[in-house]
Short mmCIF file of C-alpha atoms in Angstrom, two decimals:
data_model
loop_
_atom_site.label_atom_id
_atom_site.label_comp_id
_atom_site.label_asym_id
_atom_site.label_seq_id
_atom_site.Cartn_x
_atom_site.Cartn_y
_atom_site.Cartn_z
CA UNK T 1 -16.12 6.45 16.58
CA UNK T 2 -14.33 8.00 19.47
CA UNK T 3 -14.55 8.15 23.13
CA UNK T 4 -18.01 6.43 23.34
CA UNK T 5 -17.05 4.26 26.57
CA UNK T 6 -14.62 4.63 29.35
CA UNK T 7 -13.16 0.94 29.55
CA UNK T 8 -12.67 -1.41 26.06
CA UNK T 9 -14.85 -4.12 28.09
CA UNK T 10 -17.67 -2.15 28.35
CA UNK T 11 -17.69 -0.72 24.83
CA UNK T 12 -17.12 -4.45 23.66
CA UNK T 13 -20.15 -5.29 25.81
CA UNK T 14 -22.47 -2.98 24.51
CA UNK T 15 -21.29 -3.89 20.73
CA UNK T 16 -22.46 -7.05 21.14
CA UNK T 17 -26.03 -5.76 20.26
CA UNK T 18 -24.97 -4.22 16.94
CA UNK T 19 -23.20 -7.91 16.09
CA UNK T 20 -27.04 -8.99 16.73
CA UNK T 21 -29.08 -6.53 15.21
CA UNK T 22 -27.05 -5.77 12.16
CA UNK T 23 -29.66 -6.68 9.47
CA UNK T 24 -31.85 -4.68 11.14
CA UNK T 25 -29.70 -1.97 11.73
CA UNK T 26 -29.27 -2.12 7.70
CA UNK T 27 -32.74 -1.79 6.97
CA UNK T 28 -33.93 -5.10 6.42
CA UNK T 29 -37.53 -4.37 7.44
CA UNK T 30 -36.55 -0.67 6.08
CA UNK T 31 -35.88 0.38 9.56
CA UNK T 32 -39.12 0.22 10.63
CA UNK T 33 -40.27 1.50 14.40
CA UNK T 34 -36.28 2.59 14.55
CA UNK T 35 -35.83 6.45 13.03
CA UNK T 36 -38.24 8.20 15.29
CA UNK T 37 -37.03 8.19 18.18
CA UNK T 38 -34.02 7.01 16.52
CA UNK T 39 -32.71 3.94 18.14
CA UNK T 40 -29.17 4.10 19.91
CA UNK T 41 -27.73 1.18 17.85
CA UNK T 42 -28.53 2.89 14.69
CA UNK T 43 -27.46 6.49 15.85
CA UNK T 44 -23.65 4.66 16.67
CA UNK T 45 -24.29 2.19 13.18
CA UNK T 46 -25.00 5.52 11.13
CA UNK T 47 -21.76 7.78 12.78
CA UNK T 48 -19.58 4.41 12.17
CA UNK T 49 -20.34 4.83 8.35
CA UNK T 50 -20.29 8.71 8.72
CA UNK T 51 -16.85 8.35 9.72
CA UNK T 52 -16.32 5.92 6.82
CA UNK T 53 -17.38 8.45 4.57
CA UNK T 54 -15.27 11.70 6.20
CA UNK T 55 -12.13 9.34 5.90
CA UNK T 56 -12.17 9.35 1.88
CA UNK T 57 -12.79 13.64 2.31
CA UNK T 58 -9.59 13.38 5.03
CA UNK T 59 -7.33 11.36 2.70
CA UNK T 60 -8.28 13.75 -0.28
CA UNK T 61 -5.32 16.51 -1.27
CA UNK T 62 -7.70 19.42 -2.67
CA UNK T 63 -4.38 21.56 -2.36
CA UNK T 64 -4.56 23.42 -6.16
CA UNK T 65 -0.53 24.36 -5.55
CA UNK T 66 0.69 20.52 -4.89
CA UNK T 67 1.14 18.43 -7.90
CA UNK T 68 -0.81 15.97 -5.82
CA UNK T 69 -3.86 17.98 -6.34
CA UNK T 70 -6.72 15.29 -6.77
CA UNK T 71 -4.80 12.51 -5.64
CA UNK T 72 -4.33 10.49 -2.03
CA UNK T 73 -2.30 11.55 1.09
CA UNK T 74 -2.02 8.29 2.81
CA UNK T 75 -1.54 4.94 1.87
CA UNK T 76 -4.17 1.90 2.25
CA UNK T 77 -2.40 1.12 5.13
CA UNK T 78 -1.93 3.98 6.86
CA UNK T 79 -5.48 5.27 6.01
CA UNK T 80 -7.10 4.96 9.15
CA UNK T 81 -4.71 5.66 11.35
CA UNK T 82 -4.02 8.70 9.83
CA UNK T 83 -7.76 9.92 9.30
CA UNK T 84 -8.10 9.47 13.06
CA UNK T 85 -10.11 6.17 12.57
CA UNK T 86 -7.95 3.51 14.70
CA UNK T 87 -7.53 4.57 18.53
CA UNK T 88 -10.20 4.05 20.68
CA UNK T 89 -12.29 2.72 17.22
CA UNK T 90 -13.80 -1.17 17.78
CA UNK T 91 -14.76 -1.29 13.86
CA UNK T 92 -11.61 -2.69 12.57
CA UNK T 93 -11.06 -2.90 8.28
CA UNK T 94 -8.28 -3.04 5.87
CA UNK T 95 -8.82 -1.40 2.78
CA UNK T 96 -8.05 -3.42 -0.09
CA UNK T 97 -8.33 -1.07 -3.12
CA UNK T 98 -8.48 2.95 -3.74
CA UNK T 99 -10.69 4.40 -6.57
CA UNK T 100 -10.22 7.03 -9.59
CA UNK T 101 -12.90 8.84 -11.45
CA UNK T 102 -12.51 10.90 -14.25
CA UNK T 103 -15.51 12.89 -16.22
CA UNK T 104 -16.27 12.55 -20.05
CA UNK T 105 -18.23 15.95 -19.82
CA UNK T 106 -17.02 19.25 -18.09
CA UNK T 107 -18.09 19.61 -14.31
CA UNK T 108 -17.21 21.84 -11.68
CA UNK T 109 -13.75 22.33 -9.85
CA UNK T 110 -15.60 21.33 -6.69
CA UNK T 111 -15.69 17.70 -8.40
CA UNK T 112 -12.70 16.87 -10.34
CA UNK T 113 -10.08 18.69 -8.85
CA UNK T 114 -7.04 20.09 -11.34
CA UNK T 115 -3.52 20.82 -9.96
CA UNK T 116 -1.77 24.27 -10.75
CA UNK T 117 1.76 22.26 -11.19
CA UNK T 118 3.48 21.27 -14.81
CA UNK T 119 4.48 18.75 -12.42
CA UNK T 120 0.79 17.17 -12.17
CA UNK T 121 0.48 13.43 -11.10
CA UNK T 122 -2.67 13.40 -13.30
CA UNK T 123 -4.74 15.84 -15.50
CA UNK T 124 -7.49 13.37 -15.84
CA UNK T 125 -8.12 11.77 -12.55
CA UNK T 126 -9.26 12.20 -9.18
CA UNK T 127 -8.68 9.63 -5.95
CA UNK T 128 -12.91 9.23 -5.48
CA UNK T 129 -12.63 6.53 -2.42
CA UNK T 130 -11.96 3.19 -1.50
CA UNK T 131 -13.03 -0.42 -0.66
CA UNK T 132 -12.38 -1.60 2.60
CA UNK T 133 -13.51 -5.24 4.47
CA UNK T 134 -14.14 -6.19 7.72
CA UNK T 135 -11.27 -7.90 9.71
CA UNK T 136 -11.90 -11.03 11.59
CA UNK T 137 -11.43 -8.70 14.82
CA UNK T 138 -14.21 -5.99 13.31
CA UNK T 139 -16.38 -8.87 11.90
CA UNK T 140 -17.39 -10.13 15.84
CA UNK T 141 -18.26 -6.70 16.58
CA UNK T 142 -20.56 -6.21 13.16
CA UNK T 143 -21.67 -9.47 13.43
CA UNK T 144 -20.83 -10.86 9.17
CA UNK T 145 -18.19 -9.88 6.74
CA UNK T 146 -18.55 -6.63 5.72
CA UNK T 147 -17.44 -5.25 2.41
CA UNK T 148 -17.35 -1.21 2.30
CA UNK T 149 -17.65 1.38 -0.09
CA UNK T 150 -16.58 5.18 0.60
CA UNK T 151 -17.11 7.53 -1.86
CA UNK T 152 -15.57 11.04 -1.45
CA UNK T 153 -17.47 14.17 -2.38
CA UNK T 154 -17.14 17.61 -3.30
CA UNK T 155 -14.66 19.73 -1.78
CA UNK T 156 -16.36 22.22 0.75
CA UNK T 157 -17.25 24.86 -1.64
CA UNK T 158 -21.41 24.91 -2.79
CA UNK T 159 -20.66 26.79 -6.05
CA UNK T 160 -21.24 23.43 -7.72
CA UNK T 161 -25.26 24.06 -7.20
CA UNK T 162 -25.30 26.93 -9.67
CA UNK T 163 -22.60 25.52 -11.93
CA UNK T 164 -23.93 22.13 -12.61
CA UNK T 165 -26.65 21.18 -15.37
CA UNK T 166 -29.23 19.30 -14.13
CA UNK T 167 -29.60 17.30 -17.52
CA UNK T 168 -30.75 13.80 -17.75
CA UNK T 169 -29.54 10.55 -19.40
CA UNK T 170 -30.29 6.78 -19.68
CA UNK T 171 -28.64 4.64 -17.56
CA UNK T 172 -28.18 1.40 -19.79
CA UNK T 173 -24.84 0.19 -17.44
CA UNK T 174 -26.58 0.09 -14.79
CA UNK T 175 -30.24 -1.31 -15.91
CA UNK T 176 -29.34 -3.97 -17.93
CA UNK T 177 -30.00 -1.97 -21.58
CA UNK T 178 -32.98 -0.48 -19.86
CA UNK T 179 -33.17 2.92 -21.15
CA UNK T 180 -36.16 4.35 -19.31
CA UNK T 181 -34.69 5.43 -15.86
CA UNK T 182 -32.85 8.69 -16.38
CA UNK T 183 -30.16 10.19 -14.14
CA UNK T 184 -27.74 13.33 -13.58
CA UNK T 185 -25.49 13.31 -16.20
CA UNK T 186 -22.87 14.73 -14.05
CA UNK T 187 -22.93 11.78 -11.48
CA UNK T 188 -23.01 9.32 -14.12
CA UNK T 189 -20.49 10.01 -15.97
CA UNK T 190 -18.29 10.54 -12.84
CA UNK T 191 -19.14 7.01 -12.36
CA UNK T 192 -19.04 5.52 -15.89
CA UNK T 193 -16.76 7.20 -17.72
CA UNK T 194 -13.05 6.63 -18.38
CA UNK T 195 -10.23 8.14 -20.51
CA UNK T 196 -7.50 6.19 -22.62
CA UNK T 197 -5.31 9.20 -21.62
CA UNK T 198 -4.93 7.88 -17.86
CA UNK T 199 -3.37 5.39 -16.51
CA UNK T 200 -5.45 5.56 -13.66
CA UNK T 201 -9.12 5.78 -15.80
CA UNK T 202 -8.49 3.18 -18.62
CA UNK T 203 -10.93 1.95 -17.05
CA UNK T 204 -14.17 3.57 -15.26
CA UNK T 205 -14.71 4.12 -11.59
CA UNK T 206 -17.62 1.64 -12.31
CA UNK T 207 -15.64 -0.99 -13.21
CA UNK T 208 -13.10 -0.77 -10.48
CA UNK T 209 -15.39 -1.12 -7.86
CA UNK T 210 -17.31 -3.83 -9.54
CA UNK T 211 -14.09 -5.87 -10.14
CA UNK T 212 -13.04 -5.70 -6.88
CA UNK T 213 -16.65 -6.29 -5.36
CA UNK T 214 -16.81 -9.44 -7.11
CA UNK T 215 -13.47 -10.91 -6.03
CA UNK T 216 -14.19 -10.21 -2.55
CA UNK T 217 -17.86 -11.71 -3.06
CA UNK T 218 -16.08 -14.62 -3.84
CA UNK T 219 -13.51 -14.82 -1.79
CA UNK T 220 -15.79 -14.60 1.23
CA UNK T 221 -18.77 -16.61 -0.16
CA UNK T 222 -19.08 -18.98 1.91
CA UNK T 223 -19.16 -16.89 5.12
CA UNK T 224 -21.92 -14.45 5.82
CA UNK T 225 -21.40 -11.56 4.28
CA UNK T 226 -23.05 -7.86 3.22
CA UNK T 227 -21.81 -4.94 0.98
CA UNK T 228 -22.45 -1.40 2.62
CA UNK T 229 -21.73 1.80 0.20
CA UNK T 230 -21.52 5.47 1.62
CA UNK T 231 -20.85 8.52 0.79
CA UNK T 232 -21.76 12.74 1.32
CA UNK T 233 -23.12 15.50 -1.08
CA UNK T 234 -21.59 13.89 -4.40
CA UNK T 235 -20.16 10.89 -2.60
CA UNK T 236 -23.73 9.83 -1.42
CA UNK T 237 -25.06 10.59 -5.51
CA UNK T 238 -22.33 8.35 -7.33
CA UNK T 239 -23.26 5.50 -4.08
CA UNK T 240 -26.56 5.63 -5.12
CA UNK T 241 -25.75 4.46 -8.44
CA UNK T 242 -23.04 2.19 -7.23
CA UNK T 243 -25.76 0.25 -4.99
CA UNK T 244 -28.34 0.24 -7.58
CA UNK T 245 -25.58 -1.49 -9.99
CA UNK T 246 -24.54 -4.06 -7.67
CA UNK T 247 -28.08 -5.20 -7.04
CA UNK T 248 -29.12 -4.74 -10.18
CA UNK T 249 -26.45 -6.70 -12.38
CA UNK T 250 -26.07 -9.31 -9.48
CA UNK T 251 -22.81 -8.63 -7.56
CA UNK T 252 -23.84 -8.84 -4.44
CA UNK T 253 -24.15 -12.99 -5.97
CA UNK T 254 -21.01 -15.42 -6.17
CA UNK T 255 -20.70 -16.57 -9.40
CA UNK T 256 -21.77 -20.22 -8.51
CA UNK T 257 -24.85 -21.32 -9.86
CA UNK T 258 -26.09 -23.15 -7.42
CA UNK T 259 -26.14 -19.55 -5.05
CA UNK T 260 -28.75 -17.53 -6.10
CA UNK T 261 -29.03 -15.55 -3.45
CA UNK T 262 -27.68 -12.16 -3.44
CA UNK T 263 -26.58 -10.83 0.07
CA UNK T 264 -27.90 -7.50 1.95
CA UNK T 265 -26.56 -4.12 0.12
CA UNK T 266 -27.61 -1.13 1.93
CA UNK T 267 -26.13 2.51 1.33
CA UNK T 268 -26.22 4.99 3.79
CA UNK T 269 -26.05 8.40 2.69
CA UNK T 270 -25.42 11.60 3.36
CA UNK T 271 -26.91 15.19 2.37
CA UNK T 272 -27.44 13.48 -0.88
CA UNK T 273 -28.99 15.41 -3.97
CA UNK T 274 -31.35 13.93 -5.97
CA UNK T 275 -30.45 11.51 -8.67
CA UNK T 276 -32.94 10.58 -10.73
CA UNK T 277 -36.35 10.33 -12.08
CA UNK T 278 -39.98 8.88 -11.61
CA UNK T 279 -38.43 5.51 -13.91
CA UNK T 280 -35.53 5.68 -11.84
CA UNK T 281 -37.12 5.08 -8.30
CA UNK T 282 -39.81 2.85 -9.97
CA UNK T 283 -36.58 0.61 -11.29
CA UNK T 284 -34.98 1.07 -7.75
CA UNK T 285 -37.97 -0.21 -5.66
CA UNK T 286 -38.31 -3.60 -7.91
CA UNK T 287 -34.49 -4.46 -6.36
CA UNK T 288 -34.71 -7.35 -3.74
CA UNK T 289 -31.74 -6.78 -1.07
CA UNK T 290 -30.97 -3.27 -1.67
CA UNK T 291 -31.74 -0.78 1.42
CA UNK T 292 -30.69 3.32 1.52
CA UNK T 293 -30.97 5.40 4.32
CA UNK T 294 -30.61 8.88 3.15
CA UNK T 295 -29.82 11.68 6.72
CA UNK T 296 -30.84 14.77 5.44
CA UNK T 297 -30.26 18.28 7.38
CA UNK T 298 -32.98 20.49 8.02
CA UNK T 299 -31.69 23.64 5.77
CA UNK T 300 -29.34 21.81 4.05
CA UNK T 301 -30.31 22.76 0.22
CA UNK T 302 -28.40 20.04 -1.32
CA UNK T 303 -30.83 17.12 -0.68
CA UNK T 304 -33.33 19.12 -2.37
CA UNK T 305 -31.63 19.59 -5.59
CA UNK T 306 -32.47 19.02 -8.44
CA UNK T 307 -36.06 20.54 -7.67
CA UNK T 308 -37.60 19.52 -11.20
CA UNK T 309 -38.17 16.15 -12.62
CA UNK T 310 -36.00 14.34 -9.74
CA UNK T 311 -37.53 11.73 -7.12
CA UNK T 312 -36.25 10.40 -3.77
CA UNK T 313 -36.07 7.07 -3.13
CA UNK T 314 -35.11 5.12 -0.05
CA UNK T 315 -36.00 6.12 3.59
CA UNK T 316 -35.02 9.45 5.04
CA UNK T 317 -33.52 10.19 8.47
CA UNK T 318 -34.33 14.12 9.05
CA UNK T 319 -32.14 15.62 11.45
CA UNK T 320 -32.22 19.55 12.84
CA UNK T 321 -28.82 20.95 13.71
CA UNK T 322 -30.15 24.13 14.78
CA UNK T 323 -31.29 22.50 17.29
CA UNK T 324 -27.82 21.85 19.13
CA UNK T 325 -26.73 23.59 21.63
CA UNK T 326 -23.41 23.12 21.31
CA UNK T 327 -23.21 24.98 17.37
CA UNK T 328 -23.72 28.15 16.78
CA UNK T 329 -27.37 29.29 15.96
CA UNK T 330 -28.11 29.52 12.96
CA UNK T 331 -25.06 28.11 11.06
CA UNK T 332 -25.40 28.65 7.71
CA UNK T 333 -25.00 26.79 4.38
CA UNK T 334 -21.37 25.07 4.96
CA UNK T 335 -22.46 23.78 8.63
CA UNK T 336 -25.38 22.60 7.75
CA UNK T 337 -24.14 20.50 5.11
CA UNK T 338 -21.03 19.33 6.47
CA UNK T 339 -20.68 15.90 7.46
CA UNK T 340 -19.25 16.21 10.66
CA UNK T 341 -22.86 18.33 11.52
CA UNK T 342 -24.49 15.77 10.17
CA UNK T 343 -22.86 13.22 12.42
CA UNK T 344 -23.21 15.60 15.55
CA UNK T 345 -27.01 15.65 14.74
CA UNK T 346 -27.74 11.75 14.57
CA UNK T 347 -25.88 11.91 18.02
CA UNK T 348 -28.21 14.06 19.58
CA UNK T 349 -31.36 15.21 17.66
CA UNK T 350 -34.71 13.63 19.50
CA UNK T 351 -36.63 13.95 16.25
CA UNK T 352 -40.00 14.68 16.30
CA UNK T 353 -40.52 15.37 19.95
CA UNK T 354 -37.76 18.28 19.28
CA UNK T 355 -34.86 18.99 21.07
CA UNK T 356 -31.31 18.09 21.12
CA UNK T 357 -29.58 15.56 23.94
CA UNK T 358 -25.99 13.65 23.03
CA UNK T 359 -26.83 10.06 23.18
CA UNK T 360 -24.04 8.90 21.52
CA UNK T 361 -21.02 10.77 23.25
CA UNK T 362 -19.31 11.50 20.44
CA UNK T 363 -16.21 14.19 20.75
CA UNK T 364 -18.00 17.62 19.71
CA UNK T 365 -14.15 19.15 18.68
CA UNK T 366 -14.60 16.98 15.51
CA UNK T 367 -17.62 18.98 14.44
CA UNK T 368 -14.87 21.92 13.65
CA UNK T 369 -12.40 20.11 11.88
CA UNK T 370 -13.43 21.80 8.77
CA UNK T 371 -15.59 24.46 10.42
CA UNK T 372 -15.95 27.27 13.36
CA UNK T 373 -19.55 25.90 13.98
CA UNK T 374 -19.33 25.46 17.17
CA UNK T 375 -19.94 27.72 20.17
CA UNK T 376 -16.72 29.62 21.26
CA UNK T 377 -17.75 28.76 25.13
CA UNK T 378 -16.23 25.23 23.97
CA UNK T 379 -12.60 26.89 22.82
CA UNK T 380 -12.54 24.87 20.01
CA UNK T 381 -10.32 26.35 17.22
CA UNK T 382 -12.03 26.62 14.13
CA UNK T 383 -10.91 24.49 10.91
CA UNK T 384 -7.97 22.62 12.79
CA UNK T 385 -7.95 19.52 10.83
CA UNK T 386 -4.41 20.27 8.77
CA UNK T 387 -1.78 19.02 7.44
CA UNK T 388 1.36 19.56 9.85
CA UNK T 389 2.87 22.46 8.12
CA UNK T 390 0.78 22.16 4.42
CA UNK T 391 2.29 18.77 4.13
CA UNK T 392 5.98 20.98 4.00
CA UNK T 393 8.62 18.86 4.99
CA UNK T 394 12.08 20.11 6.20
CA UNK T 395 15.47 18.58 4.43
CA UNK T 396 18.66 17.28 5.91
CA UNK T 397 20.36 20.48 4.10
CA UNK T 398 17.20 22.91 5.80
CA UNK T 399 15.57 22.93 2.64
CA UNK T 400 11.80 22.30 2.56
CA UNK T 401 10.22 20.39 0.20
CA UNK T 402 6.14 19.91 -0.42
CA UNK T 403 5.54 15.82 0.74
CA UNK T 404 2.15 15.55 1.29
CA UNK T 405 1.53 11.95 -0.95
CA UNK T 406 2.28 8.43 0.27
CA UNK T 407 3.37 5.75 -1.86
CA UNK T 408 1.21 2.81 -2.15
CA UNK T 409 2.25 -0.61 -3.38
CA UNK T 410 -0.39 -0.57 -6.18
CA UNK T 411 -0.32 3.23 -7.56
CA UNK T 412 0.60 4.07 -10.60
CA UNK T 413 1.90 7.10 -9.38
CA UNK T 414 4.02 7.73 -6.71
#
């Protein structure tokens, strides 16, 4: 969240209501008299976990050529200072594990990225996020102990729509053996599945995130805490089922008995497609302390797909980008899908009384990081957001050499 206020006191001073409001800025009366006209806390709480969400696309290496091809470019602690997520940013974390997926059934390119290289760091696995928590700096401006989840999505190409089966299949992991709610089978075995050949996917993304959930339940059980998941286009799918689980097989709980009460998850999401059926929502509205917030463009397709035999669930925030004036009119299908849009449009869009009026004054450059959406009046270049030179590094000897990985303590490769 950038260059919101002029002076650090002031921005501190208007946090304060966020620190105040935060279970009602995660939907605890399902944000209720808040979406229309869409309250200024929640436009600046939705960006925040926008950003969140745009950090696990920035720390992605979708370069085919780079043996790093699916993996991470930063480390955990260099994450948000290099996604742009530190200066001038009151919402302080440390992230305190990355993720891997891996798919037991083909899917698109857009989703499991493969590298060109015999040299390949992994022919399984793809980075798919990470889990961050709230520092004791972040936590007075949130107001509890936050646990995060970012889930990365598809790389910017749409092809995926036409590529990928819109088959369905129980969902026993994540319903207790209950085999009447039906999902994708591409999003759930992205999140399920896992591959003796990887060192990185002997076990699922599932059970990664679940793992590390429950330590840092317990760890900070006996502070007030809440788990928040996000995520874009597939990012926001595979969070749906990642919320669902935690509520659903208790680990939003500590494992003491005596605490039966499971803490606030809520999920905000992004141009998210559709992931299950009629059983499906049915199972997801019985869940106590689960809220999602699903921000929906106006001609995004994605949120409508799959048309047949898929139902929404949660609360949607319906935005209009065409209704900037700072982007180019009309766009078309990559702007209005991308997340930055969709962060540009809960800044400004004045829902159903129409028009478009920044109320959060967030930096409108950052809207063509990935794009050339907006107007050329603003002499923005188009698609800046790169890697200084393609991640090619010059040698003592004037060689250059492709470096565009970090080590991290924990990897398995480096």
């Amino acid at each position: 969240m950038r260059n919101w206020f002029k002076r650090k006191k002031k921005s501190t001073d208007k946090m304060d209501s966020i620190a105040k409001r935060w279970k009602l800025l995660s939907g605890k009366n399902n944000w209720e008299g808040l979406l229309d006209p869409l309250d200024h806390d929640l436009r600046r709480y939705i960006i925040h976990y926008g950003e969140m969400a745009q950090a696990s696309y920035d720390n992605f290496n979708s370069d085919r050529a780079s043996k790093n091809a699916g993996n991470f470019r930063y480390s955990k602690n260099h994450l948000f200072a290099k996604v742009g997520l530190e200066k001038g940013n009151l919402f302080k974390y440390r992230v305190t594990k990355y993720l891997y997926a891996t798919s037991s059934i083909q899917v698109p390119e857009a989703f499991i990225v493969k590298s060109l290289s015999r040299e390949s760091w992994s022919k399984e696995s793809n980075w798919i996020g990470f889990i961050a928590v709230v520092t004791d700096e972040g936590k007075t401006i949130l107001g509890r102990r936050e646990i995060l989840i970012s889930w990365r999505g598809t790389v910017q190409t749409l092809d995926w729509v036409d590529d990928l089966d819109c088959f369905q299949v129980p969902a026993p992991k994540i319903f207790r053996g209950n085999t009447d709610p039906e999902v994708h089978r591409g999003w759930y075995s992205i999140y399920t599945s896992d591959d003796a050949r990887s060192p990185l996917n002997k076990t699922s993304a599932r059970d990664q995130v679940l793992e590390e959930v429950t330590r840092l339940v317990e760890e900070y059980k006996h502070e007030e805490i809440s788990i928040t998941i996000t995520g874009h286009s597939m990012g926001a799918a595979v969070g749906t089922l990642n919320a669902i689980d935690i509520v659903a097989n208790g680990f939003n709980k500590p494992r003491d008995k005596g605490m039966t009460s499971g803490c606030l998850v809520t999920a905000f999401l992004f141009a998210s497609p559709r992931v299950g059926d009629s059983n499906f929502r049915n199972a997801f509205s019985k869940l106590e302390n689960l809220r999602i917030l699903r921000v929906s463009n106006a001609f995004d397709i994605i949120p409508n797909y799959p048309m047949v035999d898929y139902s929404e669930i949660g609360v949607e925030l319906a935005i209009d980008t065409t209704k900037s004036n700072y982007l180019k009119v009309p766009g078309d299908v990559r702007s209005w899908h991308s997340l930055e849009a969709h962060m540009h449009g809960v800044a400004g869009f004045q829902g159903a009384k129409g028009g478009f009026k920044l109320e959060v004054q967030r930096d409108i450059s950052l809207v063509n990081k990935h794009l050339d959406a907006l107007k050329d009046e603003y002499c923005v270049p188009s698609s800046w957001w790169v890697e200084k030179n393609n991640g090619m590094v010059q040698q003592d000897d004037g060689s250059w050499n492709l470096m565009d990985h970090e080590d991290d303590d924990d990897s398995t490769y480096t």
